[in-house]
């Protein structure tokens, strides 16, 4: 397994940007992303306004979409460096760790090219999702968390960390 010390911050490429979006980091304050911006999302918070959304293609091959009126924290997004000759679209050429916290709103995740050694997690107030090869939509609002698998399988861990549930498309919990 790879250690975080051997990794660098992963990159995100803004593929769709609409409306009011604020990306905040501890050291840089808030910025509004533009279409085709290349961004470092490690340790950043993204907030979207009404009728706003942002979609990212990540350097680990994942796709992330954030819907309107959402708050998402990229707690960790690091990746082991790889040479240009290993770049490809068929699968992740490296190893990465992605930990995202959905505070409120909607998050779409597409992950079917992740390295078997990589980790992708979405944290919710009600538990944790581990995503490897799946496409899903996760919502968190005043009624609670809603998770829908659109493709593949997601593992949902309850807050106690003991109980888990597999969500297979086209099911939701």
Coordinates of N, CA, C and O in Angstrom, one line a residue:
X1 N 0.8 -1.2 0.0 CA 0.0 0.0 0.0 C 0.9 1.2 0.0 O 2.0 1.2 0.5
X2 N 0.3 2.3 -0.6 CA 1.1 3.6 -0.7 C 0.9 4.4 0.6 O -0.2 4.4 1.2
X3 N 1.9 5.1 0.9 CA 1.8 6.0 2.1 C 1.5 7.4 1.6 O 1.9 7.8 0.5
X4 N 0.8 8.2 2.4 CA 0.4 9.5 2.0 C 1.6 10.4 1.8 O 1.7 11.3 1.0
X5 N 2.7 10.1 2.6 CA 3.9 10.9 2.5 C 4.5 10.9 1.1 O 5.2 11.8 0.6
X6 N 4.3 9.8 0.3 CA 4.8 9.6 -1.0 C 4.0 10.3 -2.1 O 4.2 10.2 -3.3
X7 N 2.9 11.0 -1.7 CA 1.9 11.5 -2.6 C 2.0 13.0 -2.7 O 2.5 13.7 -1.8
X8 N 1.4 13.5 -3.8 CA 1.3 14.9 -4.1 C -0.2 15.2 -4.2 O -1.0 14.3 -4.3
X9 N -0.5 16.5 -4.2 CA -2.0 16.9 -4.3 C -2.5 16.5 -5.7 O -1.8 16.8 -6.7
X10 N -3.6 15.8 -5.7 CA -4.3 15.5 -7.0 C -4.9 16.7 -7.7 O -5.1 17.7 -7.0
X11 N -5.1 16.6 -9.0 CA -5.6 17.7 -9.8 C -7.0 17.5 -10.2 O -7.5 16.3 -10.4
X12 N -7.8 18.6 -10.4 CA -9.1 18.5 -10.9 C -9.3 19.5 -12.0 O -8.7 20.6 -12.0
X13 N -10.0 19.1 -13.1 CA -10.2 19.9 -14.3 C -11.6 20.2 -14.3 O -12.5 19.3 -14.3
X14 N -12.0 21.5 -14.3 CA -13.4 21.9 -14.3 C -14.0 21.7 -15.7 O -13.6 22.4 -16.7
X15 N -14.9 20.7 -15.8 CA -15.5 20.4 -17.2 C -16.9 21.1 -17.4 O -17.3 21.2 -18.5
X16 N -17.5 21.5 -16.3 CA -18.8 22.3 -16.5 C -18.9 23.1 -15.2 O -18.8 22.7 -14.1
X17 N -19.2 24.4 -15.5 CA -19.3 25.4 -14.4 C -20.6 26.3 -14.7 O -20.6 26.8 -15.8
X18 N -21.5 26.3 -13.8 CA -22.7 27.2 -14.0 C -23.1 27.8 -12.7 O -23.2 27.2 -11.6
X19 N -23.3 29.1 -12.7 CA -23.8 29.9 -11.5 C -22.7 30.2 -10.5 O -21.5 30.2 -10.8
X20 N -23.2 30.5 -9.3 CA -22.3 30.9 -8.2 C -21.7 29.7 -7.5 O -22.4 28.9 -6.9
X21 N -20.3 29.6 -7.6 CA -19.6 28.5 -7.0 C -18.4 29.2 -6.3 O -17.7 30.0 -6.9
X22 N -18.2 28.8 -5.0 CA -17.0 29.3 -4.3 C -16.2 28.1 -3.8 O -16.7 27.2 -3.2
X23 N -14.9 28.2 -4.1 CA -13.9 27.2 -3.7 C -13.0 27.9 -2.6 O -12.4 28.9 -3.0
X24 N -13.1 27.4 -1.4 CA -12.3 28.1 -0.3 C -11.2 27.1 0.2 O -11.4 25.9 0.3
X25 N -10.0 27.7 0.4 CA -9.0 27.0 1.1 C -8.5 27.8 2.3 O -8.7 29.0 2.3
X26 N -7.8 27.2 3.2 CA -7.3 27.9 4.4 C -6.4 29.0 4.1 O -6.4 30.0 4.7
X27 N -5.5 28.8 3.0 CA -4.5 29.8 2.8 C -4.8 30.8 1.6 O -4.2 31.8 1.5
X28 N -5.9 30.5 0.8 CA -6.1 31.3 -0.3 C -7.4 32.1 -0.3 O -7.7 32.8 -1.2
X29 N -8.3 31.8 0.6 CA -9.6 32.4 0.6 C -10.5 31.8 -0.4 O -10.3 30.7 -0.9
X30 N -11.6 32.5 -0.9 CA -12.5 31.9 -1.8 C -12.3 32.4 -3.2 O -12.0 33.6 -3.5
X31 N -12.5 31.5 -4.2 CA -12.4 31.9 -5.6 C -13.6 31.2 -6.4 O -14.1 30.2 -5.9
X32 N -13.9 31.8 -7.5 CA -14.9 31.3 -8.4 C -14.2 30.6 -9.5 O -13.5 31.2 -10.2
X33 N -14.4 29.2 -9.7 CA -13.7 28.5 -10.7 C -14.3 28.9 -12.1 O -15.5 29.3 -12.2
X34 N -13.5 28.8 -13.1 CA -13.9 29.0 -14.5 C -13.8 27.7 -15.3 O -13.1 26.8 -14.9
X35 N -14.6 27.6 -16.3 CA -14.5 26.4 -17.2 C -13.1 26.1 -17.6 O -12.4 27.1 -18.0
X36 N -12.7 24.9 -17.6 CA -11.4 24.4 -18.0 C -10.2 24.8 -17.0 O -9.1 24.6 -17.3
X37 N -10.6 25.3 -15.9 CA -9.5 25.6 -14.8 C -9.0 24.3 -14.4 O -9.7 23.3 -14.2
X38 N -7.7 24.2 -14.1 CA -7.0 23.1 -13.4 C -6.8 23.5 -12.0 O -6.2 24.5 -11.7
X39 N -7.4 22.7 -11.0 CA -7.4 23.1 -9.6 C -6.9 22.1 -8.7 O -6.9 20.9 -9.0
X40 N -6.4 22.5 -7.6 CA -6.0 21.6 -6.5 C -7.1 21.7 -5.5 O -7.4 22.7 -4.9
X41 N -7.8 20.6 -5.2 CA -9.0 20.6 -4.3 C -8.6 20.0 -3.0 O -9.5 20.0 -2.1
X42 N -7.4 19.5 -2.8 CA -7.0 19.0 -1.5 C -7.3 20.0 -0.4 O -6.8 21.1 -0.5
X43 N -8.0 19.6 0.7 CA -8.2 20.5 1.8 C -9.0 21.8 1.4 O -8.7 22.9 1.9
X44 N -10.0 21.6 0.5 CA -10.8 22.8 0.1 C -12.3 22.5 0.3 O -12.7 21.4 0.4
X45 N -13.0 23.6 0.4 CA -14.5 23.5 0.5 C -15.1 24.1 -0.7 O -14.7 25.2 -1.1
X46 N -16.1 23.5 -1.2 CA -16.8 24.0 -2.4 C -18.3 24.2 -2.0 O -18.9 23.3 -1.5
X47 N -18.8 25.4 -2.3 CA -20.2 25.8 -2.1 C -20.8 26.3 -3.3 O -20.2 27.1 -4.0
X48 N -22.0 25.7 -3.7 CA -22.7 26.1 -4.8 C -24.0 26.8 -4.5 O -24.6 26.5 -3.4
X49 N -24.4 27.8 -5.3 CA -25.6 28.6 -5.0 C -26.8 28.0 -5.7 O -26.7 26.9 -6.3
X50 N -27.9 28.7 -5.7 CA -29.1 28.2 -6.4 C -28.9 28.1 -7.9 O -28.3 29.0 -8.5
X51 N -29.4 27.1 -8.5 CA -29.3 26.8 -9.9 C -27.8 26.7 -10.4 O -27.5 27.0 -11.6
X52 N -26.9 26.4 -9.5 CA -25.5 26.3 -9.8 C -25.0 24.9 -9.8 O -25.6 24.0 -9.1
X53 N -24.0 24.6 -10.5 CA -23.3 23.2 -10.4 C -21.9 23.4 -10.9 O -21.5 24.3 -11.6
X54 N -21.1 22.4 -10.6 CA -19.7 22.3 -11.1 C -19.4 20.8 -11.2 O -19.8 20.0 -10.4
X55 N -18.7 20.4 -12.3 CA -18.3 19.1 -12.6 C -16.8 19.1 -12.8 O -16.2 20.0 -13.4
X56 N -16.1 18.1 -12.2 CA -14.7 17.9 -12.3 C -14.3 16.6 -12.9 O -14.9 15.6 -12.5
X57 N -13.3 16.6 -13.7 CA -12.6 15.3 -14.1 C -11.3 15.3 -13.2 O -10.5 16.3 -13.3
X58 N -11.1 14.3 -12.4 CA -10.0 14.2 -11.5 C -8.8 13.5 -12.2 O -9.0 12.6 -13.0
X59 N -7.6 13.8 -11.7 CA -6.4 13.2 -12.3 C -6.3 11.7 -12.0 O -5.5 10.9 -12.6
X60 N -7.2 11.2 -11.1 CA -7.2 9.7 -10.8 C -8.3 9.0 -11.7 O -8.5 7.8 -11.5
X61 N -8.9 9.8 -12.6 CA -9.9 9.2 -13.5 C -11.3 9.3 -13.1 O -12.2 8.9 -13.8
X62 N -11.5 9.7 -11.9 CA -12.9 9.9 -11.4 C -13.6 11.1 -11.9 O -12.9 12.1 -12.2
X63 N -14.9 11.1 -11.9 CA -15.7 12.3 -12.2 C -16.5 12.7 -11.0 O -17.0 11.8 -10.3
X64 N -16.5 14.0 -10.7 CA -17.3 14.4 -9.5 C -18.2 15.6 -10.0 O -17.7 16.5 -10.7
X65 N -19.5 15.5 -9.6 CA -20.4 16.6 -9.9 C -21.0 17.1 -8.6 O -21.4 16.3 -7.7
X66 N -21.1 18.4 -8.5 CA -21.7 19.0 -7.3 C -22.9 19.8 -7.7 O -22.7 20.7 -8.5
X67 N -24.1 19.5 -7.2 CA -25.3 20.2 -7.6 C -25.5 21.5 -6.8 O -24.7 21.9 -6.0
X68 N -26.7 22.1 -7.1 CA -27.0 23.4 -6.5 C -27.2 23.3 -5.0 O -27.5 22.3 -4.5
X69 N -27.0 24.4 -4.4 CA -27.2 24.6 -2.9 C -26.4 23.5 -2.2 O -27.0 22.8 -1.3
X70 N -25.2 23.2 -2.5 CA -24.4 22.1 -1.9 C -23.2 22.7 -1.2 O -22.7 23.7 -1.6
X71 N -22.7 21.9 -0.2 CA -21.4 22.2 0.4 C -20.7 20.9 0.5 O -21.2 19.9 1.1
X72 N -19.5 20.8 -0.1 CA -18.7 19.6 -0.2 C -17.3 20.0 0.3 O -16.7 21.0 -0.2
X73 N -16.7 19.2 1.2 CA -15.3 19.4 1.6 C -14.4 18.3 1.1 O -14.7 17.1 1.3
X74 N -13.4 18.7 0.3 CA -12.4 17.7 -0.1 C -11.4 17.6 1.0 O -10.4 18.4 1.0
X75 N -11.6 16.7 2.0 CA -10.7 16.6 3.1 C -9.3 16.2 2.7 O -8.3 16.7 3.2
X76 N -9.2 15.2 1.8 CA -8.0 14.7 1.2 C -8.1 14.4 -0.2 O -9.1 13.7 -0.6
X77 N -7.2 14.8 -1.1 CA -7.2 14.4 -2.4 C -5.7 14.4 -2.8 O -5.2 15.4 -3.2
X78 N -5.0 13.2 -2.7 CA -3.6 13.1 -3.0 C -3.4 11.9 -3.9 O -4.2 11.0 -3.9
X79 N -2.3 12.0 -4.6 CA -2.0 10.9 -5.6 C -0.5 10.7 -5.7 O 0.2 11.7 -5.7
X80 N -0.1 9.5 -5.9 CA 1.3 9.2 -6.1 C 1.7 9.7 -7.5 O 1.0 9.5 -8.5
X81 N 2.8 10.4 -7.6 CA 3.2 11.0 -8.9 C 3.4 9.9 -9.9 O 3.8 8.8 -9.6
X82 N 3.1 10.2 -11.2 CA 3.4 9.3 -12.3 C 4.0 10.0 -13.5 O 3.7 11.2 -13.7
X83 N 4.8 9.3 -14.3 CA 5.4 9.9 -15.4 C 4.4 10.1 -16.6 O 3.4 9.4 -16.6
X84 N 4.6 11.1 -17.4 CA 3.7 11.4 -18.5 C 3.5 10.2 -19.4 O 2.4 10.0 -19.9
X85 N 4.5 9.3 -19.5 CA 4.3 8.1 -20.4 C 3.2 7.1 -19.8 O 2.7 6.3 -20.6
X86 N 2.9 7.3 -18.6 CA 1.9 6.4 -18.0 C 0.5 7.0 -18.0 O -0.5 6.3 -17.7
X87 N 0.4 8.3 -18.5 CA -1.0 8.9 -18.6 C -1.8 8.1 -19.6 O -1.4 7.8 -20.7
X88 N -3.1 7.8 -19.2 CA -4.0 7.2 -20.1 C -5.4 7.4 -19.6 O -5.6 7.7 -18.4
X89 N -6.3 7.1 -20.5 CA -7.7 7.3 -20.1 C -8.4 5.9 -19.7 O -9.5 5.9 -19.2
X90 N -7.7 4.8 -20.0 CA -8.3 3.5 -19.7 C -8.4 3.1 -18.3 O -9.3 2.5 -17.8
X91 N -7.4 3.6 -17.4 CA -7.4 3.3 -16.0 C -6.5 4.3 -15.3 O -5.6 4.9 -15.9
X92 N -6.6 4.3 -14.0 CA -5.7 5.2 -13.2 C -4.3 4.7 -13.3 O -4.0 3.6 -12.9
X93 N -3.3 5.6 -13.7 CA -1.9 5.2 -13.8 C -1.1 5.2 -12.5 O 0.1 5.1 -12.5
X94 N -1.8 5.4 -11.4 CA -1.2 5.7 -10.1 C -2.0 5.1 -9.0 O -2.8 4.2 -9.2
X95 N -1.8 5.7 -7.8 CA -2.5 5.3 -6.6 C -3.0 6.6 -6.0 O -2.2 7.6 -5.9
X96 N -4.2 6.7 -5.5 CA -4.7 7.9 -5.0 C -5.6 7.7 -3.7 O -6.1 6.6 -3.5
X97 N -5.7 8.8 -2.9 CA -6.6 8.7 -1.8 C -7.5 10.0 -1.9 O -7.1 11.1 -2.0
X98 N -8.8 9.7 -1.9 CA -9.8 10.8 -2.0 C -10.8 10.6 -0.9 O -11.5 9.5 -0.7
X99 N -11.0 11.6 0.0 CA -11.9 11.6 1.1 C -12.7 12.9 0.9 O -12.2 14.0 1.0
X100 N -14.0 12.8 0.7 CA -14.9 13.9 0.4 C -16.0 13.9 1.5 O -16.6 12.8 1.8
X101 N -16.3 15.0 2.1 CA -17.4 15.1 3.0 C -18.6 15.9 2.4 O -18.4 17.0 2.1
X102 N -19.8 15.2 2.3 CA -20.9 15.9 1.8 C -21.7 16.5 3.0 O -22.3 15.8 3.8
X103 N -21.6 17.8 3.2 CA -22.2 18.5 4.3 C -23.7 18.7 4.0 O -24.5 18.4 4.8
X104 N -24.0 19.2 2.7 CA -25.4 19.3 2.3 C -25.4 19.3 0.8 O -24.4 19.7 0.1
X105 N -26.6 19.0 0.3 CA -26.8 19.1 -1.2 C -26.6 17.7 -1.9 O -26.8 16.7 -1.3
X106 N -26.1 17.8 -3.1 CA -26.0 16.7 -4.0 C -24.6 16.5 -4.6 O -24.0 17.5 -5.0
X107 N -24.2 15.2 -4.6 CA -22.8 14.9 -5.1 C -23.0 13.7 -6.0 O -23.6 12.7 -5.6
X108 N -22.5 13.8 -7.2 CA -22.5 12.7 -8.2 C -21.1 12.2 -8.3 O -20.1 13.0 -8.4
X109 N -20.9 10.9 -8.3 CA -19.5 10.3 -8.4 C -19.5 9.3 -9.5 O -20.4 8.4 -9.5
X110 N -18.6 9.3 -10.4 CA -18.4 8.3 -11.4 C -16.9 7.8 -11.3 O -16.0 8.6 -11.3
X111 N -16.8 6.5 -11.0 CA -15.5 5.9 -10.7 C -15.5 4.5 -11.3 O -16.0 3.6 -10.7
X112 N -14.9 4.3 -12.5 CA -14.8 3.0 -13.0 C -13.4 2.7 -13.6 O -13.2 1.7 -14.2
X113 N -12.5 3.6 -13.3 CA -11.1 3.4 -13.8 C -10.1 3.5 -12.6 O -8.9 3.7 -12.9
X114 N -10.6 3.5 -11.4 CA -9.7 3.6 -10.2 C -8.8 2.4 -10.1 O -9.2 1.3 -10.3
X115 N -7.5 2.7 -9.7 CA -6.6 1.6 -9.4 C -7.1 0.8 -8.2 O -7.7 1.3 -7.3
X116 N -6.9 -0.5 -8.2 CA -7.3 -1.4 -7.1 C -6.7 -1.0 -5.8 O -7.2 -1.3 -4.7
X117 N -5.6 -0.2 -5.8 CA -4.9 0.2 -4.6 C -5.3 1.5 -4.1 O -4.9 2.0 -3.0
X118 N -6.2 2.2 -4.8 CA -6.7 3.5 -4.4 C -7.9 3.5 -3.5 O -8.6 2.4 -3.4
X119 N -8.1 4.6 -2.8 CA -9.3 4.7 -1.9 C -10.1 5.9 -2.3 O -9.6 6.9 -2.6
X120 N -11.4 5.7 -2.4 CA -12.4 6.8 -2.6 C -13.5 6.7 -1.6 O -14.2 5.7 -1.6
X121 N -13.6 7.7 -0.7 CA -14.7 7.7 0.3 C -15.5 9.0 0.3 O -14.9 10.0 0.1
X122 N -16.7 8.8 0.6 CA -17.6 9.9 0.8 C -18.2 9.8 2.2 O -18.8 8.8 2.5
X123 N -18.0 10.8 3.0 CA -18.4 10.9 4.4 C -19.8 11.6 4.5 O -19.9 12.7 3.9
X124 N -20.7 11.1 5.2 CA -22.0 11.7 5.4 C -22.2 11.7 6.9 O -21.6 11.0 7.7
X125 N -23.2 12.6 7.4 CA -23.5 12.6 8.8 C -23.9 11.2 9.3 O -23.8 10.9 10.5
X126 N -24.5 10.4 8.4 CA -25.1 9.1 8.8 C -24.2 7.9 8.5 O -24.6 6.8 8.6
X127 N -23.0 8.1 8.0 CA -22.1 7.0 7.7 C -21.1 7.4 6.6 O -20.8 8.5 6.4
X128 N -20.6 6.3 6.0 CA -19.5 6.5 5.0 C -19.7 5.6 3.8 O -20.1 4.4 4.0
X129 N -19.4 6.1 2.6 CA -19.5 5.3 1.4 C -18.1 5.0 1.0 O -17.2 5.9 1.0
X130 N -17.8 3.8 0.5 CA -16.6 3.4 -0.1 C -16.9 3.0 -1.5 O -17.7 2.1 -1.8
X131 N -16.3 3.8 -2.5 CA -16.6 3.6 -3.9 C -15.4 3.1 -4.6 O -14.3 3.6 -4.4
X132 N -15.6 2.1 -5.4 CA -14.4 1.6 -6.2 C -14.8 1.7 -7.7 O -14.3 2.5 -8.4
X133 N -15.6 0.9 -8.1 CA -16.1 0.9 -9.5 C -17.6 1.1 -9.5 O -18.3 0.1 -9.5
X134 N -18.0 2.3 -9.5 CA -19.4 2.6 -9.4 C -19.7 4.0 -9.9 O -18.8 4.9 -9.9
X135 N -21.0 4.3 -10.2 CA -21.5 5.6 -10.5 C -22.7 5.8 -9.5 O -23.5 4.9 -9.4
X136 N -22.7 6.9 -8.8 CA -23.7 7.0 -7.8 C -24.1 8.5 -7.6 O -23.3 9.4 -8.0
X137 N -25.3 8.7 -7.0 CA -25.7 10.0 -6.6 C -26.0 10.0 -5.1 O -26.7 9.1 -4.6
X138 N -25.4 11.0 -4.4 CA -25.5 11.0 -3.0 C -26.1 12.4 -2.6 O -25.7 13.4 -3.1
X139 N -27.2 12.4 -1.8 CA -27.8 13.6 -1.4 C -27.9 13.6 0.1 O -28.1 12.6 0.8
X140 N -27.7 14.8 0.7 CA -27.9 15.0 2.1 C -28.7 16.3 2.3 O -28.3 17.3 1.9
X141 N -29.8 16.2 3.0 CA -30.6 17.3 3.3 C -31.3 17.1 4.7 O -30.9 16.2 5.4
X142 N -32.3 18.0 5.0 CA -32.9 17.9 6.3 C -33.6 16.6 6.6 O -33.9 16.3 7.7
X143 N -33.9 15.9 5.5 CA -34.6 14.6 5.7 C -33.6 13.4 5.9 O -34.0 12.3 6.1
X144 N -32.3 13.7 5.7 CA -31.3 12.7 5.9 C -30.5 12.5 4.6 O -30.5 13.3 3.7
X145 N -29.8 11.3 4.6 CA -28.9 11.0 3.5 C -29.6 10.0 2.5 O -30.3 9.1 3.0
X146 N -29.5 10.2 1.2 CA -30.0 9.3 0.2 C -28.9 8.9 -0.7 O -28.2 9.8 -1.3
X147 N -28.8 7.7 -1.0 CA -27.7 7.2 -1.8 C -28.3 6.3 -2.9 O -29.0 5.3 -2.6
X148 N -28.0 6.6 -4.1 CA -28.5 5.8 -5.3 C -27.3 5.3 -6.1 O -26.5 6.1 -6.5
X149 N -27.2 4.0 -6.3 CA -26.2 3.4 -7.2 C -26.8 3.4 -8.6 O -27.9 2.8 -8.8
X150 N -26.1 4.1 -9.5 CA -26.6 4.1 -10.9 C -25.9 3.0 -11.7 O -26.4 2.5 -12.7
X151 N -24.7 2.6 -11.2 CA -23.9 1.5 -11.9 C -22.9 1.0 -10.9 O -22.4 1.7 -10.1
X152 N -22.7 -0.3 -10.9 CA -21.7 -0.9 -10.0 C -22.2 -1.1 -8.6 O -23.5 -1.1 -8.4
X153 N -21.3 -1.2 -7.7 CA -21.7 -1.5 -6.3 C -20.9 -0.5 -5.4 O -19.7 -0.3 -5.6
X154 N -21.6 -0.1 -4.3 CA -21.1 0.8 -3.3 C -21.2 0.1 -2.0 O -22.2 -0.5 -1.7
X155 N -20.2 0.3 -1.1 CA -20.3 -0.2 0.2 C -20.6 1.0 1.2 O -19.9 2.0 1.2
X156 N -21.7 0.8 1.9 CA -22.1 1.8 2.9 C -21.8 1.3 4.3 O -22.3 0.2 4.6
X157 N -21.1 2.1 5.0 CA -20.7 1.7 6.4 C -21.6 2.6 7.3 O -21.5 3.8 7.2
X158 N -22.3 2.0 8.3 CA -23.0 2.8 9.3 C -22.1 3.4 10.2 O -20.9 3.1 10.3
X159 N -22.6 4.5 11.0 CA -21.7 5.2 11.8 C -20.9 4.4 12.8 O -19.8 4.8 13.2
X160 N -21.4 3.3 13.3 CA -20.7 2.4 14.2 C -19.5 1.7 13.6 O -18.7 1.2 14.3
X161 N -19.4 1.7 12.3 CA -18.3 1.1 11.6 C -18.3 -0.4 11.6 O -17.5 -1.0 10.9
X162 N -19.3 -1.0 12.2 CA -19.4 -2.4 12.3 C -20.3 -2.9 11.2 O -20.0 -3.9 10.5
X163 N -21.5 -2.3 11.1 CA -22.5 -2.8 10.1 C -22.2 -2.1 8.7 O -21.9 -0.9 8.7
X164 N -22.4 -2.9 7.7 CA -22.3 -2.3 6.3 C -23.4 -2.9 5.4 O -24.0 -3.9 5.8
X165 N -23.6 -2.2 4.4 CA -24.6 -2.6 3.4 C -24.1 -2.4 2.0 O -23.3 -1.4 1.8
X166 N -24.3 -3.3 1.1 CA -23.9 -3.1 -0.3 C -25.1 -2.6 -1.1 O -26.2 -3.1 -1.0
X167 N -24.8 -1.5 -1.8 CA -25.8 -0.9 -2.6 C -25.5 -1.2 -4.1 O -24.4 -0.8 -4.6
X168 N -26.4 -2.0 -4.7 CA -26.1 -2.4 -6.1 C -27.1 -1.7 -7.0 O -28.3 -1.6 -6.6
X169 N -26.7 -1.2 -8.2 CA -27.6 -0.5 -9.0 C -28.8 -1.5 -9.4 O -28.6 -2.7 -9.5
X170 N -30.0 -1.0 -9.5 CA -30.5 0.3 -9.4 C -31.1 0.7 -8.0 O -32.1 1.4 -7.9
X171 N -30.5 0.2 -7.0 CA -31.1 0.4 -5.6 C -30.6 1.6 -4.9 O -29.6 2.2 -5.3
X172 N -31.4 2.0 -3.9 CA -31.1 3.2 -3.1 C -31.3 2.9 -1.6 O -32.0 2.0 -1.3
X173 N -30.6 3.7 -0.8 CA -31.0 3.6 0.7 C -31.1 5.0 1.2 O -30.6 5.9 0.5

